[in-house]
CSV table of C-alpha atoms and ligand atoms in Angstrom, one decimal:
chain,number,residue,atom,x,y,z
A,1,MET,CA,118.0,177.7,110.4
A,2,LEU,CA,117.7,178.7,114.0
A,3,GLU,CA,119.1,176.0,116.2
A,4,ILE,CA,118.3,176.0,120.0
A,5,GLY,CA,119.8,173.9,122.8
A,6,LEU,CA,117.2,173.0,125.4
A,7,THR,CA,118.4,172.0,128.8
A,8,GLY,CA,117.4,171.7,132.4
A,9,GLY,CA,118.0,169.6,135.5
A,10,ILE,CA,116.6,166.1,135.9
A,11,GLY,CA,112.8,166.2,136.2
A,12,SER,CA,112.6,169.9,135.2
A,13,GLY,CA,110.3,169.0,132.3
A,14,LYS,CA,112.6,169.0,129.3
A,15,THR,CA,110.9,166.1,127.6
A,16,ARG,CA,107.5,167.6,128.2
A,17,VAL,CA,108.5,171.0,126.9
A,18,ALA,CA,110.3,169.5,123.9
A,19,ASP,CA,107.1,167.6,122.9
A,20,MET,CA,105.1,170.8,123.1
A,21,PHE,CA,107.5,172.5,120.7
A,22,ALA,CA,107.4,169.5,118.4
A,23,ALA,CA,103.5,169.7,118.4
A,24,ARG,CA,103.9,173.3,117.2
A,25,GLY,CA,106.2,172.2,114.3
A,26,ALA,CA,109.7,172.3,115.7
A,27,ALA,CA,112.2,169.7,114.6
A,28,LEU,CA,113.7,167.8,117.7
A,29,ILE,CA,116.9,165.9,118.3
A,30,ASP,CA,117.0,164.3,121.7
A,31,THR,CA,120.7,163.5,122.6
A,32,ASP,CA,119.6,161.2,125.5
A,33,LEU,CA,117.5,159.1,123.1
A,34,ILE,CA,120.6,158.9,120.8
A,35,ALA,CA,122.7,157.8,123.7
A,36,HIS,CA,120.2,155.0,124.4
A,37,GLU,CA,120.1,154.0,120.7
A,38,ILE,CA,123.9,153.6,120.3
A,39,THR,CA,124.0,151.5,123.5
A,40,ALA,CA,121.0,149.3,122.6
A,41,PRO,CA,121.7,145.7,121.2
A,42,GLY,CA,123.7,146.1,118.0
A,43,GLY,CA,124.2,149.8,118.5
A,44,ALA,CA,127.3,151.5,117.2
A,45,ALA,CA,128.9,151.8,120.7
A,46,ILE,CA,128.5,148.1,121.6
A,47,ALA,CA,131.6,146.7,119.9
A,48,PRO,CA,134.0,149.4,121.1
A,49,LEU,CA,132.5,149.1,124.6
A,50,VAL,CA,133.3,145.4,124.7
A,51,ASP,CA,136.8,146.1,123.4
A,52,ALA,CA,137.3,148.6,126.2
A,53,PHE,CA,135.5,147.1,129.2
A,54,GLY,CA,135.0,143.4,128.3
A,55,PRO,CA,131.8,141.4,127.8
A,56,GLY,CA,130.8,142.1,131.4
A,57,CYS,CA,129.6,145.6,130.3
A,58,LEU,CA,126.7,144.1,128.4
A,59,ARG,CA,123.4,142.7,129.6
A,60,PRO,CA,122.3,139.2,128.3
A,61,ASP,CA,120.3,140.9,125.6
A,62,GLY,CA,123.4,142.6,124.2
A,63,ALA,CA,122.6,146.2,125.4
A,64,MET,CA,125.1,148.1,127.5
A,65,ASP,CA,124.4,147.3,131.2
A,66,ARG,CA,123.8,150.8,132.5
A,67,ASP,CA,123.8,149.8,136.2
A,68,ALA,CA,127.1,147.9,135.8
A,69,MET,CA,128.7,150.9,133.9
A,70,ARG,CA,127.3,153.4,136.5
A,71,ALA,CA,128.9,151.4,139.3
A,72,ARG,CA,132.2,151.1,137.4
A,73,VAL,CA,132.4,154.8,136.6
A,74,PHE,CA,131.6,155.7,140.1
A,75,SER,CA,134.5,153.7,141.5
A,76,ASP,CA,137.0,154.5,138.7
A,77,PRO,CA,137.1,158.0,137.2
A,78,THR,CA,139.3,156.8,134.2
A,79,ALA,CA,136.4,154.5,133.2
A,80,LYS,CA,134.2,157.6,132.9
A,81,THR,CA,136.7,159.2,130.5
A,82,ARG,CA,137.0,156.0,128.5
A,83,LEU,CA,133.2,155.5,128.3
A,84,GLU,CA,132.6,159.1,127.2
A,85,GLY,CA,135.5,158.8,124.7
A,86,ILE,CA,133.4,156.1,123.0
A,87,THR,CA,129.9,157.4,123.4
A,88,HIS,CA,130.3,161.2,122.9
A,89,PRO,CA,131.8,161.1,119.4
A,90,LEU,CA,129.1,158.6,118.3
A,91,ILE,CA,126.3,160.8,119.8
A,92,ARG,CA,127.8,163.8,118.0
A,93,GLN,CA,128.0,161.9,114.7
A,94,VAL,CA,124.4,160.8,114.8
A,95,THR,CA,123.3,164.2,115.9
A,96,GLU,CA,125.1,165.9,113.0
A,97,THR,CA,123.7,163.4,110.5
A,98,ARG,CA,120.1,164.0,111.7
A,99,ALA,CA,120.6,167.8,111.9
A,100,GLY,CA,121.9,167.8,108.3
A,101,ALA,CA,118.8,165.9,107.1
A,102,ILE,CA,116.5,168.3,109.0
A,103,ARG,CA,118.3,171.4,107.6
A,104,LYS,CA,118.1,170.0,104.1
A,105,SER,CA,114.4,169.0,104.3
A,106,GLY,CA,113.4,172.6,104.9
A,107,GLN,CA,110.3,171.3,106.6
A,108,HIS,CA,110.7,172.9,110.1
A,109,PRO,CA,110.9,176.5,111.2
A,110,TYR,CA,113.7,175.8,113.7
A,111,LEU,CA,115.5,172.9,115.4
A,112,ILE,CA,115.7,172.1,119.1
A,113,TYR,CA,118.4,169.9,120.5
A,114,VAL,CA,117.4,168.4,123.9
A,115,VAL,CA,120.7,168.2,125.8
A,116,PRO,CA,120.5,167.3,129.5
A,117,LEU,CA,124.1,168.2,130.2
A,118,LEU,CA,124.5,171.2,127.9
A,119,VAL,CA,126.0,173.4,130.5
A,120,GLU,CA,128.2,170.7,131.9
A,121,SER,CA,129.6,169.4,128.5
A,122,GLY,CA,131.1,172.6,127.4
A,123,THR,CA,131.1,172.3,123.6
A,124,TRP,CA,127.4,172.5,123.1
A,125,HIS,CA,127.0,176.1,123.9
A,126,ALA,CA,129.0,177.2,120.9
A,127,ARG,CA,127.1,174.9,118.6
A,128,VAL,CA,123.7,176.5,119.1
A,129,GLY,CA,122.2,179.9,118.3
A,130,ARG,CA,120.3,180.1,121.6
A,131,VAL,CA,120.1,178.2,124.9
A,132,LEU,CA,116.6,177.6,126.4
A,133,VAL,CA,116.6,176.5,130.0
A,134,VAL,CA,113.6,174.8,131.6
A,135,ASP,CA,113.7,175.9,135.2
A,136,CYS,CA,111.8,174.9,138.4
A,137,GLN,CA,112.4,174.8,142.1
A,138,GLU,CA,114.6,171.9,143.3
A,139,GLU,CA,111.7,170.6,145.4
A,140,THR,CA,109.5,170.4,142.3
A,141,GLN,CA,112.3,168.4,140.5
A,142,ILE,CA,112.6,166.0,143.4
A,143,ALA,CA,108.9,165.4,143.7
A,144,ARG,CA,108.6,164.8,139.9
A,145,VAL,CA,111.5,162.3,139.7
A,146,ILE,CA,110.3,160.4,142.7
A,147,ALA,CA,106.8,160.1,141.1
A,148,ARG,CA,108.2,159.3,137.6
A,149,ASN,CA,111.1,156.9,138.5
A,150,GLY,CA,110.2,155.7,141.9
A,151,PHE,CA,113.7,156.9,143.2
A,152,THR,CA,114.2,157.8,146.8
A,153,ARG,CA,114.8,161.4,147.7
A,154,ASP,CA,118.5,160.7,148.4
A,155,GLN,CA,118.9,159.1,144.9
A,156,VAL,CA,117.4,162.2,143.3
A,157,LEU,CA,119.7,164.5,145.3
A,158,ALA,CA,122.8,162.4,144.4
A,159,ILE,CA,121.9,162.9,140.7
A,160,MET,CA,121.3,166.6,141.1
A,161,ARG,CA,124.6,167.1,142.9
A,162,ARG,CA,126.4,165.8,139.8
A,163,GLN,CA,124.5,168.2,137.5
A,164,ALA,CA,125.0,171.9,137.1
A,165,THR,CA,123.1,174.2,139.6
A,166,ARG,CA,120.1,176.2,138.6
A,167,ALA,CA,122.2,179.4,138.8
A,168,GLU,CA,124.8,177.9,136.4
A,169,ARG,CA,122.1,177.0,133.9
A,170,LEU,CA,120.4,180.4,134.2
A,171,ALA,CA,123.7,182.2,133.6
A,172,VAL,CA,123.9,180.8,130.1
A,173,ALA,CA,120.2,181.0,129.2
A,174,ASN,CA,118.9,183.2,126.4
A,175,ASP,CA,115.4,182.0,127.2
A,176,VAL,CA,113.9,180.5,130.4
A,177,ILE,CA,110.7,178.5,130.8
A,178,ASP,CA,109.4,178.5,134.4
A,179,ASN,CA,107.9,175.0,134.9
A,180,ASP,CA,106.7,175.2,138.5
A,181,GLY,CA,103.2,175.8,137.3
A,182,SER,CA,100.4,173.9,135.5
A,183,PRO,CA,100.7,172.3,132.0
A,184,GLU,CA,98.5,175.1,130.7
A,185,ALA,CA,100.9,177.7,132.1
A,186,LEU,CA,103.7,175.8,130.3
A,187,ASP,CA,101.9,175.8,127.0
A,188,ALA,CA,101.5,179.5,127.1
A,189,GLN,CA,105.2,180.0,127.6
A,190,VAL,CA,106.0,177.5,124.8
A,191,ALA,CA,103.5,179.4,122.5
A,192,ARG,CA,105.3,182.7,123.2
A,193,LEU,CA,108.8,181.3,122.5
A,194,ASP,CA,107.5,179.4,119.4
A,195,ALA,CA,106.5,182.8,118.0
A,196,LEU,CA,109.8,184.3,118.9
A,197,TYR,CA,111.8,181.5,117.3
A,198,ARG,CA,109.7,181.7,114.1
A,199,SER,CA,110.4,185.4,113.9
A,200,LEU,CA,114.1,184.9,114.4
A,201,THR,CA,114.2,182.2,111.7
A,202,ASP,CA,112.4,184.6,109.3
A,203,THR,CA,115.0,187.3,110.0
A,204,SER,CA,118.0,185.0,109.5
A,205,ALA,CA,116.4,183.7,106.3
A,206,THR,CA,116.2,187.1,104.7
A,207,ALA,CA,119.4,188.5,106.2
B,301,LIG,P1,113.0,165.8,132.2
B,301,LIG,O1,112.9,165.3,130.7
B,301,LIG,O2,113.6,167.2,132.4
B,301,LIG,O3,113.7,164.8,133.1
B,301,LIG,P2,110.1,165.3,132.2
B,301,LIG,O4,109.6,166.2,131.0
B,301,LIG,O5,110.2,163.9,132.0
B,301,LIG,O6,111.5,165.9,132.7
B,301,LIG,O7,109.2,165.7,133.4
B,301,LIG,C1,109.4,165.0,134.7
B,301,LIG,C2,108.0,164.5,135.1
B,301,LIG,O8,107.2,165.6,135.6
B,301,LIG,C3,107.2,163.8,134.0
B,301,LIG,O9,106.5,162.7,134.6
B,301,LIG,C4,106.3,164.9,133.5
B,301,LIG,O10,105.1,164.4,132.9
B,301,LIG,C5,106.0,165.7,134.8
B,301,LIG,N1,105.8,167.1,134.5
B,301,LIG,C6,106.6,167.9,133.9
B,301,LIG,N2,106.1,169.2,133.9
B,301,LIG,C7,104.9,169.2,134.5
B,301,LIG,C8,103.9,170.1,134.9
B,301,LIG,N3,104.1,171.4,134.5
B,301,LIG,N4,102.9,169.7,135.6
B,301,LIG,C9,102.8,168.4,136.0
B,301,LIG,N5,103.7,167.5,135.7
B,301,LIG,C10,104.8,167.8,135.0
Protein backbone atom coordinates (compact mmCIF):
# COMPACT_ATOMS: atom_id res chain seq x y z
CA MET A 1 0.00 0.00 0.00
CA LEU A 2 1.30 3.46 -0.86
CA GLU A 3 1.95 5.40 2.37
CA ILE A 4 2.42 9.16 2.27
CA GLY A 5 3.60 11.60 4.95
CA LEU A 6 1.74 14.91 4.76
CA THR A 7 3.41 17.86 6.43
CA GLY A 8 3.52 21.65 6.44
CA GLY A 9 3.97 24.53 8.83
CA ILE A 10 1.36 25.64 11.33
CA GLY A 11 -1.67 27.06 9.53
CA SER A 12 -0.50 25.92 6.09
CA GLY A 13 -3.70 23.89 5.65
CA LYS A 14 -2.64 20.32 6.51
CA THR A 15 -5.92 19.44 8.19
CA ARG A 16 -7.95 20.91 5.38
CA VAL A 17 -5.94 19.09 2.73
CA ALA A 18 -6.05 15.82 4.68
CA ASP A 19 -9.85 16.05 4.92
CA MET A 20 -10.05 16.56 1.16
CA PHE A 21 -8.00 13.41 0.56
CA ALA A 22 -10.19 11.50 3.04
CA ALA A 23 -13.30 12.65 1.14
CA ARG A 24 -11.76 11.04 -1.96
CA GLY A 25 -11.25 7.74 -0.15
CA ALA A 26 -7.77 7.98 1.39
CA ALA A 27 -7.12 6.45 4.81
CA LEU A 28 -5.86 9.04 7.30
CA ILE A 29 -3.82 8.81 10.47
CA ASP A 30 -3.33 12.16 12.21
CA THR A 31 -0.40 11.97 14.62
CA ASP A 32 -1.44 15.22 16.32
CA LEU A 33 -4.82 13.73 17.18
CA ILE A 34 -3.07 10.66 18.58
CA ALA A 35 -0.86 12.94 20.71
CA HIS A 36 -4.03 14.49 22.12
CA GLU A 37 -5.67 11.11 22.72
CA ILE A 38 -2.79 9.67 24.73
CA THR A 39 -2.62 12.80 26.90
CA ALA A 40 -6.41 13.01 27.46
CA PRO A 41 -7.82 11.84 30.82
CA GLY A 42 -7.02 8.12 31.20
CA GLY A 43 -4.76 8.17 28.11
CA ALA A 44 -1.77 5.86 27.87
CA ALA A 45 0.74 8.65 28.58
CA ILE A 46 -0.90 9.93 31.76
CA ALA A 47 0.54 7.49 34.32
CA PRO A 48 4.14 7.71 33.00
CA LEU A 49 3.83 11.51 32.84
CA VAL A 50 2.82 11.68 36.51
CA ASP A 51 5.74 9.37 37.40
CA ALA A 52 8.15 11.64 35.55
CA PHE A 53 6.79 15.12 36.32
CA GLY A 54 4.51 14.74 39.35
CA PRO A 55 0.77 15.36 39.62
CA GLY A 56 1.33 19.06 38.77
CA CYS A 57 1.56 18.11 35.10
CA LEU A 58 -2.17 17.32 35.02
CA ARG A 59 -5.25 19.52 34.85
CA PRO A 60 -8.03 18.91 37.38
CA ASP A 61 -9.87 16.76 34.78
CA GLY A 62 -6.86 14.42 34.54
CA ALA A 63 -5.62 15.50 31.11
CA MET A 64 -2.02 16.63 30.63
CA ASP A 65 -1.80 20.36 31.34
CA ARG A 66 -0.40 21.48 27.98
CA ASP A 67 0.27 25.06 29.11
CA ALA A 68 2.14 23.89 32.23
CA MET A 69 4.20 21.40 30.21
CA ARG A 70 4.95 23.98 27.51
CA ALA A 71 6.27 26.38 30.18
CA ARG A 72 8.31 23.60 31.79
CA VAL A 73 9.85 22.45 28.52
CA PHE A 74 10.65 26.04 27.62
CA SER A 75 12.65 26.59 30.81
CA ASP A 76 14.22 23.11 31.00
CA PRO A 77 15.49 21.37 27.84
CA THR A 78 15.86 18.01 29.63
CA ALA A 79 12.11 18.12 30.34
CA LYS A 80 11.50 18.20 26.59
CA THR A 81 13.60 15.07 26.10
CA ARG A 82 11.81 13.29 28.96
CA LEU A 83 8.37 14.33 27.70
CA GLU A 84 9.13 13.17 24.17
CA GLY A 85 10.67 9.97 25.53
CA ILE A 86 7.23 9.17 26.96
CA THR A 87 4.94 10.45 24.20
CA HIS A 88 6.82 9.60 21.00
CA PRO A 89 6.99 5.80 21.49
CA LEU A 90 3.29 5.75 22.44
CA ILE A 91 2.33 7.81 19.39
CA ARG A 92 4.39 5.47 17.25
CA GLN A 93 2.75 2.41 18.77
CA VAL A 94 -0.82 3.69 18.22
CA THR A 95 0.12 4.81 14.69
CA GLU A 96 1.50 1.37 13.85
CA THR A 97 -1.56 -0.42 15.24
CA ARG A 98 -3.89 1.77 13.17
CA ALA A 99 -1.75 1.47 10.05
CA GLY A 100 -1.75 -2.32 10.43
CA ALA A 101 -5.57 -2.39 10.62
CA ILE A 102 -5.86 -0.11 7.58
CA ARG A 103 -3.45 -2.23 5.51
CA LYS A 104 -5.28 -5.39 6.49
CA SER A 105 -8.75 -3.99 5.69
CA GLY A 106 -7.80 -3.38 2.06
CA GLN A 107 -10.50 -0.70 1.90
CA HIS A 108 -8.36 2.29 0.97
CA PRO A 109 -6.27 3.00 -2.12
CA TYR A 110 -3.50 4.65 -0.07
CA LEU A 111 -2.71 5.88 3.43
CA ILE A 112 -1.82 9.42 4.48
CA TYR A 113 -0.08 10.17 7.78
CA VAL A 114 -0.51 13.79 8.89
CA VAL A 115 2.76 14.61 10.65
CA PRO A 116 3.27 18.30 11.55
CA LEU A 117 6.93 17.78 12.46
CA LEU A 118 7.86 15.22 9.79
CA VAL A 119 10.95 17.12 8.67
CA GLU A 120 12.03 17.96 12.22
CA SER A 121 11.56 14.49 13.71
CA GLY A 122 13.97 12.62 11.45
CA THR A 123 12.63 9.08 11.54
CA TRP A 124 9.42 9.72 9.61
CA HIS A 125 10.99 10.33 6.26
CA ALA A 126 12.25 6.75 6.07
CA ARG A 127 8.88 5.32 7.09
CA VAL A 128 6.86 6.68 4.16
CA GLY A 129 6.97 6.14 0.42
CA ARG A 130 6.39 9.79 -0.43
CA VAL A 131 6.39 13.15 1.33
CA LEU A 132 3.65 15.66 0.49
CA VAL A 133 4.24 19.24 1.63
CA VAL A 134 1.43 21.78 1.98
CA ASP A 135 3.15 25.07 1.26
CA CYS A 136 2.09 28.70 1.49
CA GLN A 137 3.60 32.11 2.11
CA GLU A 138 4.53 32.83 5.71
CA GLU A 139 2.15 35.81 5.74
CA THR A 140 -0.71 33.47 4.77
CA GLN A 141 0.21 31.11 7.64
CA ILE A 142 0.32 34.00 10.11
CA ALA A 143 -3.06 35.40 9.02
CA ARG A 144 -4.72 31.95 9.19
CA VAL A 145 -3.42 31.10 12.65
CA ILE A 146 -4.39 34.52 14.01
CA ALA A 147 -7.91 33.98 12.61
CA ARG A 148 -8.14 30.33 13.75
CA ASN A 149 -6.52 30.48 17.21
CA GLY A 150 -6.76 34.14 18.16
CA PHE A 151 -2.95 34.20 18.68
CA THR A 152 -0.94 37.38 18.35
CA ARG A 153 1.45 37.79 15.46
CA ASP A 154 4.39 37.35 17.85
CA GLN A 155 2.97 34.10 19.22
CA VAL A 156 2.61 32.71 15.70
CA LEU A 157 6.14 33.83 14.79
CA ALA A 158 7.53 32.16 17.92
CA ILE A 159 5.92 28.85 16.91
CA MET A 160 7.13 29.18 13.34
CA ARG A 161 10.69 29.80 14.51
CA ARG A 162 10.66 26.42 16.26
CA GLN A 163 9.50 24.67 13.09
CA ALA A 164 11.43 23.78 9.94
CA THR A 165 11.62 26.50 7.29
CA ARG A 166 9.69 26.38 4.02
CA ALA A 167 12.93 25.63 2.18
CA GLU A 168 13.76 22.71 4.51
CA ARG A 169 10.34 21.18 3.92
CA LEU A 170 10.39 21.71 0.18
CA ALA A 171 13.82 20.06 0.03
CA VAL A 172 12.35 16.70 1.11
CA ALA A 173 9.04 16.95 -0.76
CA ASN A 174 8.06 14.52 -3.50
CA ASP A 175 4.83 16.45 -4.01
CA VAL A 176 3.87 20.02 -3.13
CA ILE A 177 0.43 21.57 -2.73
CA ASP A 178 0.37 25.34 -3.06
CA ASN A 179 -2.20 26.60 -0.55
CA ASP A 180 -2.06 30.34 -1.08
CA GLY A 181 -5.17 30.24 -3.23
CA SER A 182 -8.86 29.46 -2.88
CA PRO A 183 -10.37 26.23 -1.56
CA GLU A 184 -11.35 25.42 -5.18
CA ALA A 185 -7.76 25.74 -6.32
CA LEU A 186 -6.81 23.43 -3.45
CA ASP A 187 -9.35 20.81 -4.44
CA ALA A 188 -8.03 20.73 -8.02
CA GLN A 189 -4.51 19.99 -6.72
CA VAL A 190 -5.84 17.31 -4.37
CA ALA A 191 -7.73 15.70 -7.28
CA ARG A 192 -4.54 15.56 -9.37
CA LEU A 193 -2.52 13.99 -6.57
CA ASP A 194 -5.31 11.56 -5.68
CA ALA A 195 -5.13 10.28 -9.28
CA LEU A 196 -1.33 10.02 -9.06
CA TYR A 197 -1.42 8.13 -5.75
CA ARG A 198 -4.06 5.71 -7.05
CA SER A 199 -1.93 5.02 -10.11
CA LEU A 200 1.17 4.45 -7.97
CA THR A 201 -0.77 2.08 -5.70
CA ASP A 202 -1.94 0.11 -8.79
CA THR A 203 1.65 -0.18 -9.98
CA SER A 204 2.93 -1.40 -6.63
CA ALA A 205 0.04 -3.89 -6.36
CA THR A 206 0.93 -5.55 -9.66
CA ALA A 207 4.72 -5.30 -9.28
P1 LIG B 1 -2.88 23.23 9.76
O1 LIG B 1 -3.60 21.91 10.02
O2 LIG B 1 -1.75 23.09 8.78
O3 LIG B 1 -2.45 23.98 11.00
P2 LIG B 1 -5.52 24.09 8.85
O4 LIG B 1 -5.90 23.08 7.82
O5 LIG B 1 -6.18 24.02 10.19
O6 LIG B 1 -3.92 24.19 9.01
O7 LIG B 1 -5.74 25.54 8.19
C1 LIG B 1 -5.54 26.71 8.98
C2 LIG B 1 -6.78 27.61 8.89
O8 LIG B 1 -6.83 28.18 7.57
C3 LIG B 1 -8.08 26.85 9.09
O9 LIG B 1 -8.99 27.70 9.74
C4 LIG B 1 -8.54 26.57 7.65
O10 LIG B 1 -9.92 26.39 7.54
C5 LIG B 1 -8.03 27.79 6.90
N1 LIG B 1 -7.65 27.51 5.50
C6 LIG B 1 -6.80 26.55 5.08
N2 LIG B 1 -6.67 26.59 3.73
C7 LIG B 1 -7.45 27.60 3.29
C8 LIG B 1 -7.75 28.15 1.98
N3 LIG B 1 -7.20 27.67 0.86
N4 LIG B 1 -8.61 29.19 1.93
C9 LIG B 1 -9.14 29.70 3.06
N5 LIG B 1 -8.91 29.24 4.32
C10 LIG B 1 -8.08 28.19 4.44
